[in-house]
PDB file of C-alpha atoms and ligand atoms in Angstrom:
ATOM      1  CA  UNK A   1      98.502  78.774 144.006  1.00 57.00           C
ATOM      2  CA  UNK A   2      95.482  77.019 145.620  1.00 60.00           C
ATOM      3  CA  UNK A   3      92.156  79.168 144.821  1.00 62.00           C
ATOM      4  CA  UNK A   4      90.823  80.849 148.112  1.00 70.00           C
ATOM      5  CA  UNK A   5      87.283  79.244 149.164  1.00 70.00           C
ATOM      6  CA  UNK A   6      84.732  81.761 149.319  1.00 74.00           C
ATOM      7  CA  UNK A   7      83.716  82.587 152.698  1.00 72.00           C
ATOM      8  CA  UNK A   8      80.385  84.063 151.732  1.00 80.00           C
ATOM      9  CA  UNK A   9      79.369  81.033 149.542  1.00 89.00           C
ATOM     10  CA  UNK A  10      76.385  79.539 151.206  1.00 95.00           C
ATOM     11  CA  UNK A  11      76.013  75.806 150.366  1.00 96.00           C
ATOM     12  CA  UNK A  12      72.588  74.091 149.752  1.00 96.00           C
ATOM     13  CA  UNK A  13      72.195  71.306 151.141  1.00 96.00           C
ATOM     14  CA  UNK A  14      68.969  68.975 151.138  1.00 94.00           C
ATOM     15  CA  UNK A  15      68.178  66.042 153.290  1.00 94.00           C
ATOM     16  CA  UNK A  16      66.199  63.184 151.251  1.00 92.00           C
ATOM     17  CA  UNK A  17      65.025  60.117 151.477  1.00 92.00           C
ATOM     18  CA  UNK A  18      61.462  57.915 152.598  1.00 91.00           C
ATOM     19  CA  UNK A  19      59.259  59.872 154.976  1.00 88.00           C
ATOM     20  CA  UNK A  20      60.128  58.276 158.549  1.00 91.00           C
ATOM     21  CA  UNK A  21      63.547  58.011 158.310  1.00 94.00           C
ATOM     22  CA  UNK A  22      64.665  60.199 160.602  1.00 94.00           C
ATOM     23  CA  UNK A  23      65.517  63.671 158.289  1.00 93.00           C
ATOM     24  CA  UNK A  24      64.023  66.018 160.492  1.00 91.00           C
ATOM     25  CA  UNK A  25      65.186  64.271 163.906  1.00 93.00           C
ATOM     26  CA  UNK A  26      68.693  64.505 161.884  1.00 95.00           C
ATOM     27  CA  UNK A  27      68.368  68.355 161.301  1.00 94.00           C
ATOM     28  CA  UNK A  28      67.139  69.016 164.971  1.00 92.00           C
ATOM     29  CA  UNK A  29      69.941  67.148 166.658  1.00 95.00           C
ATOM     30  CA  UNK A  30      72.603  68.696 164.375  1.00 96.00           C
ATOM     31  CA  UNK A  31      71.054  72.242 165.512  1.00 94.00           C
ATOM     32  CA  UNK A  32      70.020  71.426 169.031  1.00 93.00           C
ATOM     33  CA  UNK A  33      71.967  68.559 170.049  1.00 96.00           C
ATOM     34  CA  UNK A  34      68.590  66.993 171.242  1.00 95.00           C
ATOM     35  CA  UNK A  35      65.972  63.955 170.063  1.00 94.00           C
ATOM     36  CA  UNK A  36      62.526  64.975 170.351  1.00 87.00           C
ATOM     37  CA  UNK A  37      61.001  61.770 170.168  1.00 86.00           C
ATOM     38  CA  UNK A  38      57.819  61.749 168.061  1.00 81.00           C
ATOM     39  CA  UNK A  39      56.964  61.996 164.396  1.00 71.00           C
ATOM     40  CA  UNK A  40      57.610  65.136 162.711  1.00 68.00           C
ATOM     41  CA  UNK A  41      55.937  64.002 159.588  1.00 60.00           C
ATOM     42  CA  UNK A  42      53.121  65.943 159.695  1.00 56.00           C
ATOM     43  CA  UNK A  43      55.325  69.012 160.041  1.00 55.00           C
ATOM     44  CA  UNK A  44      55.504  71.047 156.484  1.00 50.00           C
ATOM     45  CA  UNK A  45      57.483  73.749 155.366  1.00 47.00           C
ATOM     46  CA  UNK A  46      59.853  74.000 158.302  1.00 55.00           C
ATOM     47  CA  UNK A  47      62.018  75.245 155.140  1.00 74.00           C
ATOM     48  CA  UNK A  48      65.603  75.654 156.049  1.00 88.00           C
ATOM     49  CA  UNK A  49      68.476  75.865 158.984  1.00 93.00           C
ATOM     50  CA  UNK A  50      71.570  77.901 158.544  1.00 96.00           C
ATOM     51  CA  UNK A  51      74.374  75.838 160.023  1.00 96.00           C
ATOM     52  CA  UNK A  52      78.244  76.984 160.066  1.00 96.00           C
ATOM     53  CA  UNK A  53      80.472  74.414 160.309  1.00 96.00           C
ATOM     54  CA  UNK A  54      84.087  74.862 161.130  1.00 94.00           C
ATOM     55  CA  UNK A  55      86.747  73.587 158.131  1.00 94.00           C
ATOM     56  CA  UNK A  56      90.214  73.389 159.026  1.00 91.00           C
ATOM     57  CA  UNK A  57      90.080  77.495 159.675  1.00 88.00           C
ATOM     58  CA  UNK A  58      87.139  78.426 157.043  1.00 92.00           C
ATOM     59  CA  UNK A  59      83.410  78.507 157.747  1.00 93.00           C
ATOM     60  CA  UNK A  60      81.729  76.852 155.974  1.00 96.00           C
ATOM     61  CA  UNK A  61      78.205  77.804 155.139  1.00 96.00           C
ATOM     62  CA  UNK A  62      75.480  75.409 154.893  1.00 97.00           C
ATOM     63  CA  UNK A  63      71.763  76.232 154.541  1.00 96.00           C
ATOM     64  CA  UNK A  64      70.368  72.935 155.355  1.00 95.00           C
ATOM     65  CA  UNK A  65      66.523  71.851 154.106  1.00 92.00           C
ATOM     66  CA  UNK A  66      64.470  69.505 155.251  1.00 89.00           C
ATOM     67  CA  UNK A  67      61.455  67.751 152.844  1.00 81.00           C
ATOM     68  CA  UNK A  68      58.135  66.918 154.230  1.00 73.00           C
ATOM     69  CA  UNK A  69      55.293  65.518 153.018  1.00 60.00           C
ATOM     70  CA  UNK A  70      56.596  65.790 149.346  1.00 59.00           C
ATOM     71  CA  UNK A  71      58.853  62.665 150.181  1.00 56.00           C
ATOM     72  CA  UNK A  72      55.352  60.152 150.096  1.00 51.00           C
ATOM     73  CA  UNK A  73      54.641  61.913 146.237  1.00 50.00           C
ATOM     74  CA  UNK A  74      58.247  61.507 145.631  1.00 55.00           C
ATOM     75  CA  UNK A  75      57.778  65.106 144.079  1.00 57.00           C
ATOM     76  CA  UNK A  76      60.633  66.872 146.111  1.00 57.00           C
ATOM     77  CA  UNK A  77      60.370  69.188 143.070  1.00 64.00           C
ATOM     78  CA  UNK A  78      63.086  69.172 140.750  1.00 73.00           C
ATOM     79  CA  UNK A  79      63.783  72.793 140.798  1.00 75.00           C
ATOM     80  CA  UNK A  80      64.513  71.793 144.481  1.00 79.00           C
ATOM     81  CA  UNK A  81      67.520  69.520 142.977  1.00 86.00           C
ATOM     82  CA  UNK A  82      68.946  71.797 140.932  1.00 88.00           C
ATOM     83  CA  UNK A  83      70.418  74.403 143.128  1.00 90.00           C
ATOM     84  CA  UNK A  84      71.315  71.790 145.657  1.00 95.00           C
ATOM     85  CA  UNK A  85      75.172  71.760 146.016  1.00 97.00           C
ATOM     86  CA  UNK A  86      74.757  68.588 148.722  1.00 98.00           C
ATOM     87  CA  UNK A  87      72.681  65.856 149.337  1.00 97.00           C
ATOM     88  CA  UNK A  88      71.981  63.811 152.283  1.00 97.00           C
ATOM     89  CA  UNK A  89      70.480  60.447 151.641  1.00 97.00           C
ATOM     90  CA  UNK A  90      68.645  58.940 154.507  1.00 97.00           C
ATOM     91  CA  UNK A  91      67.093  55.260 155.067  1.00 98.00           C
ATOM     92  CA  UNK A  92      66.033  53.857 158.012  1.00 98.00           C
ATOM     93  CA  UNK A  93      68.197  50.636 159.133  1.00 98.00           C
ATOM     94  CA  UNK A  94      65.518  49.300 160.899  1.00 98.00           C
ATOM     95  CA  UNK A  95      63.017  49.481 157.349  1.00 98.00           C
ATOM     96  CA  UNK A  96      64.101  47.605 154.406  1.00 98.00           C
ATOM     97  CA  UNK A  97      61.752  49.489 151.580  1.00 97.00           C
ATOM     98  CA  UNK A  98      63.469  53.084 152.874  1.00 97.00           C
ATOM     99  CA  UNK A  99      66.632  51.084 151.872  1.00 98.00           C
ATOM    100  CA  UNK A 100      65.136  49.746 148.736  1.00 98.00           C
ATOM    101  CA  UNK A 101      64.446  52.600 147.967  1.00 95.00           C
ATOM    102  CA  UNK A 102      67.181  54.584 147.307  1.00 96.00           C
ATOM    103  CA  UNK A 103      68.008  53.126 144.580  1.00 96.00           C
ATOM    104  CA  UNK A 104      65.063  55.369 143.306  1.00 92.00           C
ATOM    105  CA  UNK A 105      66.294  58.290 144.910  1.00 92.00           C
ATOM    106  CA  UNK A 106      69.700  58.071 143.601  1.00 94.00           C
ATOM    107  CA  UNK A 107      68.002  57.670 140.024  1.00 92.00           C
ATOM    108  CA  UNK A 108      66.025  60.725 140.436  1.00 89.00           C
ATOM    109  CA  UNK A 109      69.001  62.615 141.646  1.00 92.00           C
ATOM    110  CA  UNK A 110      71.304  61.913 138.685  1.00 92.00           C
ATOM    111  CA  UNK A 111      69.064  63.265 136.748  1.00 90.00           C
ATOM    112  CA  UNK A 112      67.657  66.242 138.213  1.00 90.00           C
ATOM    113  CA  UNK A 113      70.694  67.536 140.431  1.00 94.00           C
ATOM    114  CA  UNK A 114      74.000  69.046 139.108  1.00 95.00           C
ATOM    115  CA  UNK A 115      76.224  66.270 138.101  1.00 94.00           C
ATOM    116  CA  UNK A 116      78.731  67.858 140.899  1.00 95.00           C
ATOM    117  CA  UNK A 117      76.637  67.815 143.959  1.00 97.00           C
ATOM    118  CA  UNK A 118      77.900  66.186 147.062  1.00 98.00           C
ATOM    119  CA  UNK A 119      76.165  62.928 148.525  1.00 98.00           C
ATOM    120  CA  UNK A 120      76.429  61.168 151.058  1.00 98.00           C
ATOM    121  CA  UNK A 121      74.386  57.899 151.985  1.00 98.00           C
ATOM    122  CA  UNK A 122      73.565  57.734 155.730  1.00 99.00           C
ATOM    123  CA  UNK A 123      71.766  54.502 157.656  1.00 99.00           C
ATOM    124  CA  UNK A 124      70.002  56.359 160.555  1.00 98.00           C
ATOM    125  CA  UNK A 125      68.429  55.096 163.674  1.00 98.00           C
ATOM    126  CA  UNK A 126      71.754  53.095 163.725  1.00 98.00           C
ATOM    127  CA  UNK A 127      70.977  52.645 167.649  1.00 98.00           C
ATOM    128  CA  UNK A 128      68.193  50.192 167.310  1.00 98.00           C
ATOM    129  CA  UNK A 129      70.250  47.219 166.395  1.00 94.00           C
ATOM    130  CA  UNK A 130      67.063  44.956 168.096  1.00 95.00           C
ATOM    131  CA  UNK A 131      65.209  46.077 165.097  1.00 97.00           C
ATOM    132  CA  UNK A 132      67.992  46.225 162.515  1.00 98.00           C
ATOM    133  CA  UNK A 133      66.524  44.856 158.686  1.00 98.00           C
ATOM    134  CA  UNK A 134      69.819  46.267 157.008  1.00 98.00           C
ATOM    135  CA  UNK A 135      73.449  45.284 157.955  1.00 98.00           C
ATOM    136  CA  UNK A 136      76.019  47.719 157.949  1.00 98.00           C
ATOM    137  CA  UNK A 137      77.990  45.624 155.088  1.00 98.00           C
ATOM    138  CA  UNK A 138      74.360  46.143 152.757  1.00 98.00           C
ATOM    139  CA  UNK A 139      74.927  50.134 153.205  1.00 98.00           C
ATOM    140  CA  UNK A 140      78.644  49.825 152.708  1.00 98.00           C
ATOM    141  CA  UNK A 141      78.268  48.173 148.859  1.00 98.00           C
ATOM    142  CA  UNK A 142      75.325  49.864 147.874  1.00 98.00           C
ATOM    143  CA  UNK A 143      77.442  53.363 148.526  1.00 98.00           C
ATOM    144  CA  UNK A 144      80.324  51.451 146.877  1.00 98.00           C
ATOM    145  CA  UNK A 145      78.168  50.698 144.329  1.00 98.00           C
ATOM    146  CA  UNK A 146      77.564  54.660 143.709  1.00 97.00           C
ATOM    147  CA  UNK A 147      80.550  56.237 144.869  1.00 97.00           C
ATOM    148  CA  UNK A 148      79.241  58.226 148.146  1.00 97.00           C
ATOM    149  CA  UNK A 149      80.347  58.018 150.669  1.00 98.00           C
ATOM    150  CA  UNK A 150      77.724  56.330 153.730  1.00 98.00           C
ATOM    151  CA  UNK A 151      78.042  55.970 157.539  1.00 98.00           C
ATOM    152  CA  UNK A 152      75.476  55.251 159.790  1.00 98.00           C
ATOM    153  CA  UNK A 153      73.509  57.121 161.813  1.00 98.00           C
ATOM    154  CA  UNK A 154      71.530  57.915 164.825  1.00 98.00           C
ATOM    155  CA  UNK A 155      69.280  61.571 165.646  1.00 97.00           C
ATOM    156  CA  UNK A 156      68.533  59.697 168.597  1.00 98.00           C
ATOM    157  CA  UNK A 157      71.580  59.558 170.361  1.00 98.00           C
ATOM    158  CA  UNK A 158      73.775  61.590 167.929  1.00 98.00           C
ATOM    159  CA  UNK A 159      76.202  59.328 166.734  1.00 98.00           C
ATOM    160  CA  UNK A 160      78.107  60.177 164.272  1.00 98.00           C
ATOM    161  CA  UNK A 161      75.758  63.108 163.316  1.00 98.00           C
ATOM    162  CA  UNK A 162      78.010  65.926 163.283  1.00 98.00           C
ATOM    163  CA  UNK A 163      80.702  63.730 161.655  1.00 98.00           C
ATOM    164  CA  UNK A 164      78.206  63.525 158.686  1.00 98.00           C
ATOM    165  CA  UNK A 165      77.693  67.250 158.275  1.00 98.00           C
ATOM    166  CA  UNK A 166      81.499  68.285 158.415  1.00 98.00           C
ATOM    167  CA  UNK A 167      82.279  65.255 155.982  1.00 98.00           C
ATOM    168  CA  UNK A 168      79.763  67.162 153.990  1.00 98.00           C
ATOM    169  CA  UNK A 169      80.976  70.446 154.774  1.00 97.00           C
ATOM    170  CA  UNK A 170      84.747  69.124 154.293  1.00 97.00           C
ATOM    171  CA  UNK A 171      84.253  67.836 150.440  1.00 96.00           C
ATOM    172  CA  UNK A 172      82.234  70.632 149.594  1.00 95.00           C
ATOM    173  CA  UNK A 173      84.842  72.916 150.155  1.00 94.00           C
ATOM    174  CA  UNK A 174      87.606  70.698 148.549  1.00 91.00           C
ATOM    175  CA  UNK A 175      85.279  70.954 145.547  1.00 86.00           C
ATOM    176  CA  UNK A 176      84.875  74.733 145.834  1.00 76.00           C
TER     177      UNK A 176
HETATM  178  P1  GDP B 201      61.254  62.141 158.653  1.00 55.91           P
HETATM  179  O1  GDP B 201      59.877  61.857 158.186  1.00 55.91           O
HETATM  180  O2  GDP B 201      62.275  61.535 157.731  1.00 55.91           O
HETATM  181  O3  GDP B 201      61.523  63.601 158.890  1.00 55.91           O
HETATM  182  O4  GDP B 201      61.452  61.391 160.071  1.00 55.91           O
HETATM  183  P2  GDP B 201      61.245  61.968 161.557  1.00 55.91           P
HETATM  184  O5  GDP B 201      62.412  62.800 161.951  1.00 55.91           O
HETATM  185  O6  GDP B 201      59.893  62.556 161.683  1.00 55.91           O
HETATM  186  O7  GDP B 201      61.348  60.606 162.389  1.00 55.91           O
HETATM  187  C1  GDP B 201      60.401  59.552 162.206  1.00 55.91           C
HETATM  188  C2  GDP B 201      60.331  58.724 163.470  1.00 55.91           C
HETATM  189  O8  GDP B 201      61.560  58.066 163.705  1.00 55.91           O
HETATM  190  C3  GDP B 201      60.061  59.533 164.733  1.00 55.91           C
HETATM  191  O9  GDP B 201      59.257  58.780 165.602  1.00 55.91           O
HETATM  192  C4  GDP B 201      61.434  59.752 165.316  1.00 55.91           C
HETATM  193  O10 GDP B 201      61.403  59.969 166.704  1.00 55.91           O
HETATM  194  C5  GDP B 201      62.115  58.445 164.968  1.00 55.91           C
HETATM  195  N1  GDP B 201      63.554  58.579 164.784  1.00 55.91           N
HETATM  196  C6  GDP B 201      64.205  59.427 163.942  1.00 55.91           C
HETATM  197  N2  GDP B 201      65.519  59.237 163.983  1.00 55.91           N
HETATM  198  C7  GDP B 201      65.740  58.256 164.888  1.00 55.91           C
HETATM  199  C8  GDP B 201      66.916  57.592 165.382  1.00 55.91           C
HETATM  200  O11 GDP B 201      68.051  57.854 164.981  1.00 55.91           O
HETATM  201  N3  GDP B 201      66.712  56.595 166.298  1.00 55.91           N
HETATM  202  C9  GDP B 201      65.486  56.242 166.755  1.00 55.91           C
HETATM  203  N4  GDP B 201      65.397  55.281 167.646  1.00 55.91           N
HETATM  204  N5  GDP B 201      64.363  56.828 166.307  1.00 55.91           N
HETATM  205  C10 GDP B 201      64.484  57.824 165.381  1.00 55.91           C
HETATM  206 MG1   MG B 202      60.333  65.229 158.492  1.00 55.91          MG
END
């Protein structure tokens, strides 16, 4: 018989990637359904968001955490990693060294988190296509490339924001 996912489980999840990309406008318009436009990136230790997000007919449980300030050091601390059951992966479509540089991230992950956790590559600020430096396609094979999945983005106007979080929630608890 299928095992029974455990309600009570609470799922780490850490959002990651270049300061500026968008990873705390991503975590406030997930909670609040809202864009506050304006840099948070002076904003440290806002620490974590509980988040329950509806799974077929199971809650799932995701305690979502948001880095700032350590992203510049690239010292998101690898304790940090270790517990983390999912990963999101921002860059910035409009900035091509965020996307350059997640080739580092990704490095830095394989080696510090579990070799299970859940990733996901997202392109955000996918609503200023005036200013777009990376094409859709470029996100596409680099996630191809890596085997996460990746869809683009945008805190501002929410697009496919809560899609991201249930795709999360969704494979986490097919891997449960
Ligand atoms: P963080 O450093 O990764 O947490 O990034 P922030 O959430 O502080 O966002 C950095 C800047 O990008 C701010 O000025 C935000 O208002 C802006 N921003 C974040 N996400 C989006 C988005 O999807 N679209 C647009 N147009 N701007 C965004
Ligand atoms: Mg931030």
């Amino acid at each position: 018989s299928p095992p029974i996912y455990d309600e009570e489980l609470v799922h780490k999840t850490i959002l990651v990637g270049d300061s500026g990309v968008g990873k705390t406008s991503l975590l406030v318009q997930f909670d609040q359904g809202k864009f506050i436009p304006g840099s948070f990136s002076a904003t440290v230790g806002i620490g974590f968001t509980n988040k329950v997000v509806p799974v077929d007919n199971v809650k799932i449980k995701l305690q979502i955490w948001d880095t700032a300030g350590q992203e510049r050091f690239r010292s998101v601390t690898h304790a940090y990693y270790r517990d983390a059951h999912a990963l999101l992966l921002l860059y910035d479509i409009t900035s091509k060294s965020s996307f350059d540089n997640i080739r580092a991230w990704l490095t830095e992950i394989h080696e510090y988190a579990q070799s299970d956790v859940v990733i996901m590559l997202l392109g955000n600020k996918a609503d200023m296509s005036s200013g777009r430096a990376i094409r859709r396609d470029q996100g596409e094979r680099l996630a191809r490339e890596y085997s996460v999945p990746f869809m683009e983005t945008s805190a501002k106007t929410g697009v496919n924001v809560q899609l991201a979080f249930t795709a999360v929630a969704k494979e986490l608890k097919h891997r449960a």
